[in-house]
């Protein structure tokens, strides 16, 4: 099946007389006839649903759909994008370990890595997205366990050279984790470029309607965990009578461990209702992404021709530093998100945002409705000026998320607000 078809049909196939739409299994638990059967479920020798923290038929259908869209062997839905990145890392990185992350990433992920994981004894080195191979190689240590980056970074719209970082990670015996939130599997499938694990904040385009927080982790099934660096996957798990994930679950070792160990213990699960809403969004994802890209390209051209604007970041623009990389990784478009800086800095940015009429100021992005945000005073306000600088976020930077309204209405609102600014 092609991706448009997968978005509609993967994960759930109704049998004769069954519900056409994905049913919502609004139940915490599932009934069994014997203690013997339940014991097998707990020993992981038989699969089945028993408690919705670990698995639920509605959530399972959506996990199967997203795994298929990304080209992975399995997926795990989580309560938010933050939970997805947290579990994706903690599944293979422990206290005393080290990881490498691209510097241009979402502020929440930066906090997770630089503040909370640091407290947990995990050291993260941030490298510039455009660092040379030698510079990246120099960041590896004997205890490095993973490399992380975002396909299209939030909010700076830097593109991550997936193939190059994957090659360096693999040379050093560790997997590459890619947060593919802005690109979605419609525009880029990181596994095809060598990524081993893919994460999303499904809160953004995959849902797309701003109705439900969520996240997902997808396992490519391709990474060989048996090189000696990942004892959590290759040595017996005493909490499951000595299960060895790589031996007992083969190519699904990583995603199985994330579910049966981390989700069991940390509990950041998606709900059946949440998964149902996410699935509604997924069904129309390819149609929406096409229009988001089309409208954003038009807005980016419009902005770059205006005298009030200092700079516009959108990779389809000629002269954008990521133009060539976008042609490789995002040939069908670069999503609806644009970053730009107004002349007149912070004050002009505030006047611009306060003058918008149709476009709304929200702490959100990747919605069907066009929305705008000033990162330095909101999502990134916890970061020091140095950290802002390292993440490429100027004080006057505005993140514009172009929605599905008629392009004429979007441009008219932008034009009048620019005049006010
Ligand atoms: C929003 C976002 C997150 C965090 O997701 P939540 O669903 O808000 O927890 C992580 N990564 C990226 C790229 C994001 O845009």
CSV table of C-alpha atoms and ligand atoms in Angstrom, one decimal:
chain,number,residue,atom,x,y,z
A,1,UNK,CA,0.0,0.0,0.0
A,2,UNK,CA,1.1,3.6,-0.7
A,3,UNK,CA,1.2,6.0,2.3
A,4,UNK,CA,-2.2,7.6,1.6
A,5,UNK,CA,-3.8,4.2,1.6
A,6,UNK,CA,-1.9,3.1,4.8
A,7,UNK,CA,-3.1,6.2,6.6
A,8,UNK,CA,-6.7,5.0,6.1
A,9,UNK,CA,-6.4,1.2,6.3
A,10,UNK,CA,-3.4,0.0,8.3
A,11,UNK,CA,-3.8,-1.2,11.9
A,12,UNK,CA,-7.5,-2.0,11.8
A,13,UNK,CA,-9.4,-4.3,9.5
A,14,UNK,CA,-13.0,-4.9,10.4
A,15,UNK,CA,-14.4,-8.4,9.9
A,16,UNK,CA,-17.9,-9.1,8.6
A,17,UNK,CA,-20.5,-7.0,10.4
A,18,UNK,CA,-18.0,-5.1,12.5
A,19,UNK,CA,-17.6,-1.4,13.1
A,20,UNK,CA,-16.2,0.5,10.0
A,21,UNK,CA,-14.5,3.2,12.2
A,22,UNK,CA,-11.9,2.1,14.7
A,23,UNK,CA,-13.7,1.2,17.9
A,24,UNK,CA,-12.8,2.8,21.2
A,25,UNK,CA,-12.0,0.1,23.8
A,26,UNK,CA,-12.8,2.3,26.8
A,27,UNK,CA,-11.8,-0.4,29.3
A,28,UNK,CA,-8.9,-0.5,31.7
A,29,UNK,CA,-8.8,-4.3,31.7
A,30,UNK,CA,-9.7,-7.5,29.8
A,31,UNK,CA,-11.3,-10.7,31.0
A,32,UNK,CA,-9.6,-14.2,31.0
A,33,UNK,CA,-11.0,-17.6,31.8
A,34,UNK,CA,-8.0,-19.1,33.7
A,35,UNK,CA,-5.1,-18.2,35.9
A,36,UNK,CA,-2.9,-20.2,33.6
A,37,UNK,CA,-3.6,-17.9,30.7
A,38,UNK,CA,-3.0,-14.8,32.7
A,39,UNK,CA,0.3,-16.2,34.0
A,40,UNK,CA,1.5,-16.7,30.4
A,41,UNK,CA,0.6,-13.1,29.7
A,42,UNK,CA,2.7,-11.9,32.6
A,43,UNK,CA,5.6,-14.2,31.6
A,44,UNK,CA,5.4,-12.7,28.1
A,45,UNK,CA,5.1,-16.2,26.6
A,46,UNK,CA,1.7,-15.3,25.2
A,47,UNK,CA,0.6,-12.0,23.8
A,48,UNK,CA,-2.8,-10.4,24.6
A,49,UNK,CA,-4.3,-7.4,26.3
A,50,UNK,CA,-4.7,-7.4,30.1
A,51,UNK,CA,-4.3,-3.9,31.4
A,52,UNK,CA,-4.5,-0.7,29.3
A,53,UNK,CA,-1.2,0.8,30.6
A,54,UNK,CA,0.6,-2.0,28.7
A,55,UNK,CA,-1.7,-2.4,25.8
A,56,UNK,CA,-5.2,-1.6,24.6
A,57,UNK,CA,-6.8,-2.6,21.3
A,58,UNK,CA,-7.6,0.9,20.1
A,59,UNK,CA,-4.0,2.1,21.0
A,60,UNK,CA,-2.6,-1.0,19.4
A,61,UNK,CA,-4.3,-0.4,16.1
A,62,UNK,CA,-2.8,3.1,16.0
A,63,UNK,CA,0.6,1.8,16.9
A,64,UNK,CA,0.5,-0.7,14.1
A,65,UNK,CA,-0.5,2.1,11.7
A,66,UNK,CA,2.3,4.5,12.7
A,67,UNK,CA,4.9,1.6,12.6
A,68,UNK,CA,3.8,0.9,9.1
A,69,UNK,CA,3.9,4.6,8.0
A,70,UNK,CA,7.5,4.9,9.3
A,71,UNK,CA,8.6,1.5,8.0
A,72,UNK,CA,9.3,0.1,11.5
A,73,UNK,CA,8.7,-3.3,13.2
A,74,UNK,CA,6.7,-1.9,16.1
A,75,UNK,CA,5.6,1.2,17.9
A,76,UNK,CA,4.6,2.4,21.4
A,77,UNK,CA,2.2,5.3,21.9
A,78,UNK,CA,2.9,7.5,24.9
A,79,UNK,CA,1.0,10.2,26.7
A,80,UNK,CA,3.0,13.1,25.1
A,81,UNK,CA,6.0,13.8,22.9
A,82,UNK,CA,8.1,14.4,26.0
A,83,UNK,CA,7.3,10.9,27.3
A,84,UNK,CA,8.2,9.4,23.9
A,85,UNK,CA,11.7,11.0,23.9
A,86,UNK,CA,12.2,10.2,27.5
A,87,UNK,CA,11.4,6.5,27.1
A,88,UNK,CA,13.2,6.3,23.8
A,89,UNK,CA,16.4,7.4,25.5
A,90,UNK,CA,16.0,5.7,28.9
A,91,UNK,CA,15.3,2.4,27.2
A,92,UNK,CA,19.0,2.2,26.3
A,93,UNK,CA,20.8,5.0,28.3
A,94,UNK,CA,21.3,4.7,32.1
A,95,UNK,CA,23.0,6.6,34.9
A,96,UNK,CA,26.7,6.8,34.1
A,97,UNK,CA,26.1,6.8,30.4
A,98,UNK,CA,26.5,9.6,27.8
A,99,UNK,CA,24.7,10.6,24.7
A,100,UNK,CA,25.1,13.0,21.8
A,101,UNK,CA,22.3,15.4,20.7
A,102,UNK,CA,22.1,17.9,17.9
A,103,UNK,CA,22.0,21.4,19.4
A,104,UNK,CA,19.0,22.6,17.3
A,105,UNK,CA,16.1,20.8,19.1
A,106,UNK,CA,12.8,21.5,20.8
A,107,UNK,CA,13.2,23.5,24.1
A,108,UNK,CA,11.3,20.8,26.1
A,109,UNK,CA,13.7,18.1,24.8
A,110,UNK,CA,16.7,20.4,25.6
A,111,UNK,CA,15.4,20.7,29.1
A,112,UNK,CA,14.9,17.0,29.4
A,113,UNK,CA,18.4,16.3,28.3
A,114,UNK,CA,20.3,19.2,29.9
A,115,UNK,CA,18.4,19.3,33.3
A,116,UNK,CA,16.4,16.2,34.2
A,117,UNK,CA,18.7,13.6,32.6
A,118,UNK,CA,21.7,15.3,34.0
A,119,UNK,CA,20.2,14.9,37.5
A,120,UNK,CA,19.7,11.2,36.6
A,121,UNK,CA,23.4,10.8,35.9
A,122,UNK,CA,23.2,10.9,32.1
A,123,UNK,CA,25.6,13.3,30.4
A,124,UNK,CA,24.5,14.8,27.1
A,125,UNK,CA,26.9,16.6,24.7
A,126,UNK,CA,25.2,19.0,22.2
A,127,UNK,CA,26.8,19.3,18.8
A,128,UNK,CA,26.0,21.8,16.1
A,129,UNK,CA,23.8,20.4,13.3
A,130,UNK,CA,26.5,21.6,10.9
A,131,UNK,CA,29.5,20.3,12.8
A,132,UNK,CA,32.1,18.4,10.7
A,133,UNK,CA,32.4,14.6,11.0
A,134,UNK,CA,35.6,15.1,12.9
A,135,UNK,CA,33.9,17.4,15.5
A,136,UNK,CA,31.0,14.9,15.9
A,137,UNK,CA,33.4,12.0,16.2
A,138,UNK,CA,35.3,13.8,18.9
A,139,UNK,CA,32.1,14.0,21.0
A,140,UNK,CA,31.9,10.2,21.3
A,141,UNK,CA,33.1,8.6,24.5
A,142,UNK,CA,33.4,4.9,25.5
A,143,UNK,CA,30.1,5.2,27.5
A,144,UNK,CA,28.2,7.0,24.6
A,145,UNK,CA,24.9,5.0,24.1
A,146,UNK,CA,22.9,7.0,21.5
A,147,UNK,CA,22.8,10.0,19.1
A,148,UNK,CA,19.7,12.2,18.8
A,149,UNK,CA,18.4,14.8,16.4
A,150,UNK,CA,15.2,16.3,14.9
A,151,UNK,CA,14.5,15.9,11.2
A,152,UNK,CA,13.2,19.6,11.1
A,153,UNK,CA,14.1,21.3,14.3
A,154,UNK,CA,11.5,23.1,16.4
A,155,UNK,CA,11.6,26.2,16.3
A,156,UNK,CA,14.7,27.0,14.2
A,157,UNK,CA,13.8,24.9,11.1
A,158,UNK,CA,17.3,23.4,10.9
A,159,UNK,CA,17.5,20.1,9.0
A,160,UNK,CA,19.3,17.2,10.5
A,161,UNK,CA,21.6,15.3,8.2
A,162,UNK,CA,20.2,11.9,9.1
A,163,UNK,CA,22.4,9.8,6.8
A,164,UNK,CA,25.6,11.5,8.1
A,165,UNK,CA,24.7,11.2,11.8
A,166,UNK,CA,23.5,7.6,11.3
A,167,UNK,CA,26.8,6.6,9.7
A,168,UNK,CA,28.8,8.2,12.6
A,169,UNK,CA,26.5,6.6,15.3
A,170,UNK,CA,26.8,3.2,13.7
A,171,UNK,CA,30.6,3.5,13.3
A,172,UNK,CA,30.6,4.0,17.1
A,173,UNK,CA,28.3,1.1,17.7
A,174,UNK,CA,25.3,3.1,18.9
A,175,UNK,CA,21.8,3.8,17.4
A,176,UNK,CA,20.4,7.1,16.0
A,177,UNK,CA,17.2,8.4,17.4
A,178,UNK,CA,15.3,10.9,15.2
A,179,UNK,CA,12.4,13.0,16.4
A,180,UNK,CA,10.3,13.2,13.1
A,181,UNK,CA,7.5,15.4,14.5
A,182,UNK,CA,7.5,18.3,12.0
A,183,UNK,CA,8.3,16.2,8.9
A,184,UNK,CA,5.8,13.4,9.6
A,185,UNK,CA,6.2,10.1,7.7
A,186,UNK,CA,4.4,11.7,4.8
A,187,UNK,CA,7.4,14.1,4.1
A,188,UNK,CA,10.3,12.0,5.4
A,189,UNK,CA,10.9,8.5,6.7
A,190,UNK,CA,14.1,8.7,8.7
A,191,UNK,CA,14.5,4.9,8.8
A,192,UNK,CA,15.1,4.9,5.0
A,193,UNK,CA,18.1,7.1,5.7
A,194,UNK,CA,19.6,5.0,8.5
A,195,UNK,CA,17.7,6.1,11.7
A,196,UNK,CA,17.2,3.2,14.1
A,197,UNK,CA,14.5,4.7,16.4
A,198,UNK,CA,11.9,7.4,15.4
A,199,UNK,CA,9.9,9.4,17.8
A,200,UNK,CA,7.0,11.9,17.4
A,201,UNK,CA,5.0,14.4,19.4
A,202,UNK,CA,1.8,13.2,17.9
A,203,UNK,CA,0.3,16.3,19.4
A,204,UNK,CA,1.4,18.1,16.3
A,205,UNK,CA,0.7,17.1,12.7
A,206,UNK,CA,-0.2,13.5,13.3
A,207,UNK,CA,-3.2,14.6,15.3
A,208,UNK,CA,-3.2,17.9,13.6
A,209,UNK,CA,-6.4,19.3,15.1
A,210,UNK,CA,-5.0,20.4,18.5
A,211,UNK,CA,-7.3,18.0,20.4
A,212,UNK,CA,-5.0,15.5,22.1
A,213,UNK,CA,-1.5,15.3,23.5
A,214,UNK,CA,0.5,12.2,22.6
A,215,UNK,CA,3.8,10.7,21.5
A,216,UNK,CA,5.0,7.6,19.8
A,217,UNK,CA,8.3,5.6,19.5
A,218,UNK,CA,8.9,3.5,16.4
A,219,UNK,CA,11.5,0.8,16.3
A,220,UNK,CA,13.2,0.1,12.9
A,221,UNK,CA,14.1,-3.4,14.1
A,222,UNK,CA,17.4,-2.9,12.3
A,223,UNK,CA,19.9,-2.1,15.0
A,224,UNK,CA,22.1,-4.9,16.3
A,225,UNK,CA,22.1,-4.5,20.1
A,226,UNK,CA,24.4,-7.4,20.8
A,227,UNK,CA,27.7,-5.5,20.5
A,228,UNK,CA,28.2,-5.3,24.2
A,229,UNK,CA,27.0,-1.8,25.0
A,230,UNK,CA,23.4,-2.6,25.8
A,231,UNK,CA,23.2,-5.1,28.6
A,232,UNK,CA,19.6,-4.1,29.3
A,233,UNK,CA,18.7,-5.8,26.1
A,234,UNK,CA,21.1,-8.7,26.0
A,235,UNK,CA,21.2,-9.8,29.7
A,236,UNK,CA,18.3,-11.5,31.6
A,237,UNK,CA,15.5,-9.2,33.0
A,238,UNK,CA,14.9,-10.6,36.4
A,239,UNK,CA,11.5,-8.8,36.6
A,240,UNK,CA,10.3,-11.2,33.8
A,241,UNK,CA,11.9,-14.5,35.0
A,242,UNK,CA,15.1,-13.9,33.0
A,243,UNK,CA,13.7,-12.8,29.7
A,244,UNK,CA,16.5,-11.7,27.3
A,245,UNK,CA,14.9,-9.2,24.9
A,246,UNK,CA,17.3,-9.7,22.0
A,247,UNK,CA,16.9,-13.5,22.2
A,248,UNK,CA,13.2,-13.8,23.0
A,249,UNK,CA,11.9,-10.9,20.8
A,250,UNK,CA,14.5,-10.7,18.0
A,251,UNK,CA,14.1,-7.6,15.9
A,252,UNK,CA,11.4,-6.2,18.2
A,253,UNK,CA,13.7,-6.3,21.3
A,254,UNK,CA,13.9,-2.6,21.8
A,255,UNK,CA,10.2,-1.7,21.4
A,256,UNK,CA,9.2,-4.7,23.5
A,257,UNK,CA,11.5,-3.7,26.3
A,258,UNK,CA,10.2,-0.1,26.1
A,259,UNK,CA,6.7,-1.4,26.6
A,260,UNK,CA,7.0,-4.2,29.1
A,261,UNK,CA,9.6,-2.6,31.3
A,262,UNK,CA,9.5,1.2,31.0
A,263,UNK,CA,5.8,1.6,30.3
A,264,UNK,CA,5.0,-0.9,33.0
A,265,UNK,CA,7.1,1.1,35.5
A,266,UNK,CA,6.6,4.7,34.4
A,267,UNK,CA,3.1,4.5,33.1
A,268,UNK,CA,3.1,7.3,30.6
A,269,UNK,CA,0.5,5.6,28.4
A,270,UNK,CA,-1.9,6.9,25.7
A,271,UNK,CA,-5.6,6.4,26.3
A,272,UNK,CA,-8.1,4.6,24.0
A,273,UNK,CA,-10.0,7.9,23.4
A,274,UNK,CA,-6.7,9.7,22.8
A,275,UNK,CA,-5.6,7.1,20.3
A,276,UNK,CA,-9.0,7.3,18.5
A,277,UNK,CA,-8.6,11.0,18.1
A,278,UNK,CA,-5.0,10.5,16.9
A,279,UNK,CA,-6.3,8.0,14.3
A,280,UNK,CA,-8.8,10.5,13.0
A,281,UNK,CA,-5.9,12.9,12.3
A,282,UNK,CA,-3.8,10.2,10.7
A,283,UNK,CA,-6.5,9.3,8.2
A,284,UNK,CA,-6.2,12.7,6.5
A,285,UNK,CA,-2.5,13.3,7.2
A,286,UNK,CA,-1.2,13.2,3.6
A,287,UNK,CA,-3.9,15.6,2.3
A,288,UNK,CA,-3.3,18.0,5.1
A,289,UNK,CA,0.6,17.9,4.7
A,290,UNK,CA,0.3,18.7,1.0
A,291,UNK,CA,-1.7,21.9,1.7
A,292,UNK,CA,0.4,22.9,4.8
A,293,UNK,CA,3.5,22.7,2.5
A,294,UNK,CA,1.9,24.6,-0.3
A,295,UNK,CA,0.6,27.4,1.9
A,296,UNK,CA,3.9,27.6,3.9
A,297,UNK,CA,6.0,27.9,0.7
A,298,UNK,CA,3.8,30.8,-0.5
A,299,UNK,CA,4.0,32.5,2.9
A,300,UNK,CA,7.8,32.1,3.0
A,301,UNK,CA,8.2,33.7,-0.4
A,302,UNK,CA,5.8,36.5,0.6
A,303,UNK,CA,7.7,37.2,3.9
A,304,UNK,CA,11.2,37.1,2.3
A,305,UNK,CA,10.1,39.9,-0.1
A,306,UNK,CA,8.8,42.2,2.7
A,307,UNK,CA,11.0,45.1,3.9
A,308,UNK,CA,10.0,44.6,7.6
A,309,UNK,CA,11.7,41.2,7.7
A,310,UNK,CA,15.3,40.5,8.6
A,311,UNK,CA,15.4,36.8,7.7
A,312,UNK,CA,13.2,33.9,6.9
A,313,UNK,CA,14.0,30.2,7.6
A,314,UNK,CA,12.2,27.9,5.3
A,315,UNK,CA,14.2,25.4,3.3
A,316,UNK,CA,12.3,25.6,0.0
A,317,UNK,CA,13.6,29.2,-0.3
A,318,UNK,CA,16.6,29.7,-2.6
A,319,UNK,CA,19.5,30.6,-0.4
A,320,UNK,CA,18.2,28.9,2.7
A,321,UNK,CA,21.2,27.2,4.3
A,322,UNK,CA,19.2,23.9,4.3
A,323,UNK,CA,17.9,24.2,0.7
A,324,UNK,CA,20.1,21.3,-0.6
A,325,UNK,CA,19.5,19.1,2.4
A,326,UNK,CA,15.8,19.6,2.1
A,327,UNK,CA,15.9,18.5,-1.6
A,328,UNK,CA,17.4,15.2,-0.3
A,329,UNK,CA,15.3,14.6,2.8
A,330,UNK,CA,12.1,16.5,2.1
A,331,UNK,CA,11.5,16.4,-1.6
A,332,UNK,CA,7.7,16.9,-1.2
A,333,UNK,CA,7.8,19.9,1.1
A,334,UNK,CA,9.1,21.1,4.4
A,335,UNK,CA,5.9,21.2,6.5
A,336,UNK,CA,3.9,24.3,7.5
A,337,UNK,CA,6.4,25.7,10.0
A,338,UNK,CA,8.4,28.8,9.2
A,339,UNK,CA,10.7,30.8,11.4
A,340,UNK,CA,11.4,34.4,10.7
A,341,UNK,CA,13.0,37.4,12.4
A,342,UNK,CA,11.5,40.9,12.2
A,343,UNK,CA,13.7,44.0,11.9
A,344,UNK,CA,13.2,45.8,15.2
A,345,UNK,CA,13.8,42.7,17.3
A,346,UNK,CA,11.7,41.8,20.4
A,347,UNK,CA,9.5,45.0,20.4
A,348,UNK,CA,8.5,44.7,16.7
A,349,UNK,CA,7.8,41.0,17.3
A,350,UNK,CA,5.4,41.8,20.1
A,351,UNK,CA,3.6,44.5,18.0
A,352,UNK,CA,3.4,42.1,15.1
A,353,UNK,CA,1.8,39.3,17.1
A,354,UNK,CA,-0.6,41.6,19.0
A,355,UNK,CA,-1.8,43.0,15.6
A,356,UNK,CA,-2.8,39.7,14.0
A,357,UNK,CA,-6.5,39.1,13.6
A,358,UNK,CA,-7.0,35.7,11.9
A,359,UNK,CA,-3.8,34.1,13.0
A,360,UNK,CA,-3.8,33.2,16.7
A,361,UNK,CA,-1.2,33.4,19.4
A,362,UNK,CA,-1.1,29.9,20.9
A,363,UNK,CA,1.6,27.7,22.6
A,364,UNK,CA,1.2,25.1,19.9
A,365,UNK,CA,2.4,24.4,16.4
A,366,UNK,CA,1.4,22.2,13.4
A,367,UNK,CA,-2.3,22.8,13.8
A,368,UNK,CA,-4.8,23.0,10.9
A,369,UNK,CA,-5.3,26.7,11.9
A,370,UNK,CA,-2.5,29.2,11.3
A,371,UNK,CA,-0.8,30.1,14.6
A,372,UNK,CA,2.1,32.0,15.8
A,373,UNK,CA,4.5,31.9,18.8
A,374,UNK,CA,7.4,34.0,20.1
A,375,UNK,CA,9.8,31.3,21.5
A,376,UNK,CA,12.1,33.6,23.6
A,377,UNK,CA,9.1,34.7,25.7
A,378,UNK,CA,7.3,31.3,25.9
A,379,UNK,CA,8.6,27.8,25.1
A,380,UNK,CA,12.3,28.8,25.4
A,381,UNK,CA,12.0,31.3,28.3
A,382,UNK,CA,13.7,28.9,30.8
A,383,UNK,CA,16.8,28.8,28.6
A,384,UNK,CA,19.7,31.2,29.3
A,385,UNK,CA,20.8,33.6,26.5
A,386,UNK,CA,23.8,31.2,25.9
A,387,UNK,CA,21.5,28.2,25.6
A,388,UNK,CA,19.1,30.3,23.3
A,389,UNK,CA,22.1,31.2,21.2
A,390,UNK,CA,23.3,27.6,21.0
A,391,UNK,CA,19.8,26.5,20.0
A,392,UNK,CA,19.8,29.2,17.3
A,393,UNK,CA,16.8,31.0,18.8
A,394,UNK,CA,17.2,34.9,18.3
A,395,UNK,CA,15.2,37.1,20.8
A,396,UNK,CA,13.1,38.4,17.8
A,397,UNK,CA,12.5,35.0,16.2
A,398,UNK,CA,8.9,34.2,15.4
A,399,UNK,CA,7.6,30.8,14.7
A,400,UNK,CA,4.7,30.8,12.3
A,401,UNK,CA,2.8,27.6,11.7
A,402,UNK,CA,0.9,27.9,8.5
A,403,UNK,CA,-2.5,26.2,8.5
A,404,UNK,CA,-5.1,25.2,5.9
A,405,UNK,CA,-7.0,28.5,5.5
A,406,UNK,CA,-7.2,30.0,2.0
A,407,UNK,CA,-3.8,31.5,1.3
A,408,UNK,CA,-5.2,34.9,0.4
A,409,UNK,CA,-6.7,35.3,3.9
A,410,UNK,CA,-3.4,34.2,5.5
A,411,UNK,CA,-1.3,36.7,3.5
A,412,UNK,CA,-3.8,39.5,4.1
A,413,UNK,CA,-3.6,39.1,7.9
A,414,UNK,CA,0.3,38.9,7.7
A,415,UNK,CA,0.5,42.1,5.6
A,416,UNK,CA,-1.7,44.2,7.9
A,417,UNK,CA,0.2,43.0,11.0
A,418,UNK,CA,3.6,43.7,9.4
A,419,UNK,CA,2.4,47.3,8.7
A,420,UNK,CA,1.6,47.6,12.4
A,421,UNK,CA,4.9,46.2,13.4
B,1,LIG,C1,6.1,19.5,20.8
B,1,LIG,C2,7.3,18.7,20.6
B,1,LIG,C3,7.8,17.8,21.5
B,1,LIG,C4,7.1,17.5,22.8
B,1,LIG,O1,5.9,17.0,22.6
B,1,LIG,P1,4.6,17.1,23.6
B,1,LIG,O2,3.6,16.3,22.9
B,1,LIG,O3,4.3,18.6,23.7
B,1,LIG,O4,5.0,16.6,24.9
B,1,LIG,C5,8.9,17.0,21.2
B,1,LIG,N1,9.6,17.2,20.0
B,1,LIG,C6,9.2,18.1,19.1
B,1,LIG,C7,10.0,18.3,17.9
B,1,LIG,C8,8.1,18.9,19.4
B,1,LIG,O5,7.7,19.8,18.4
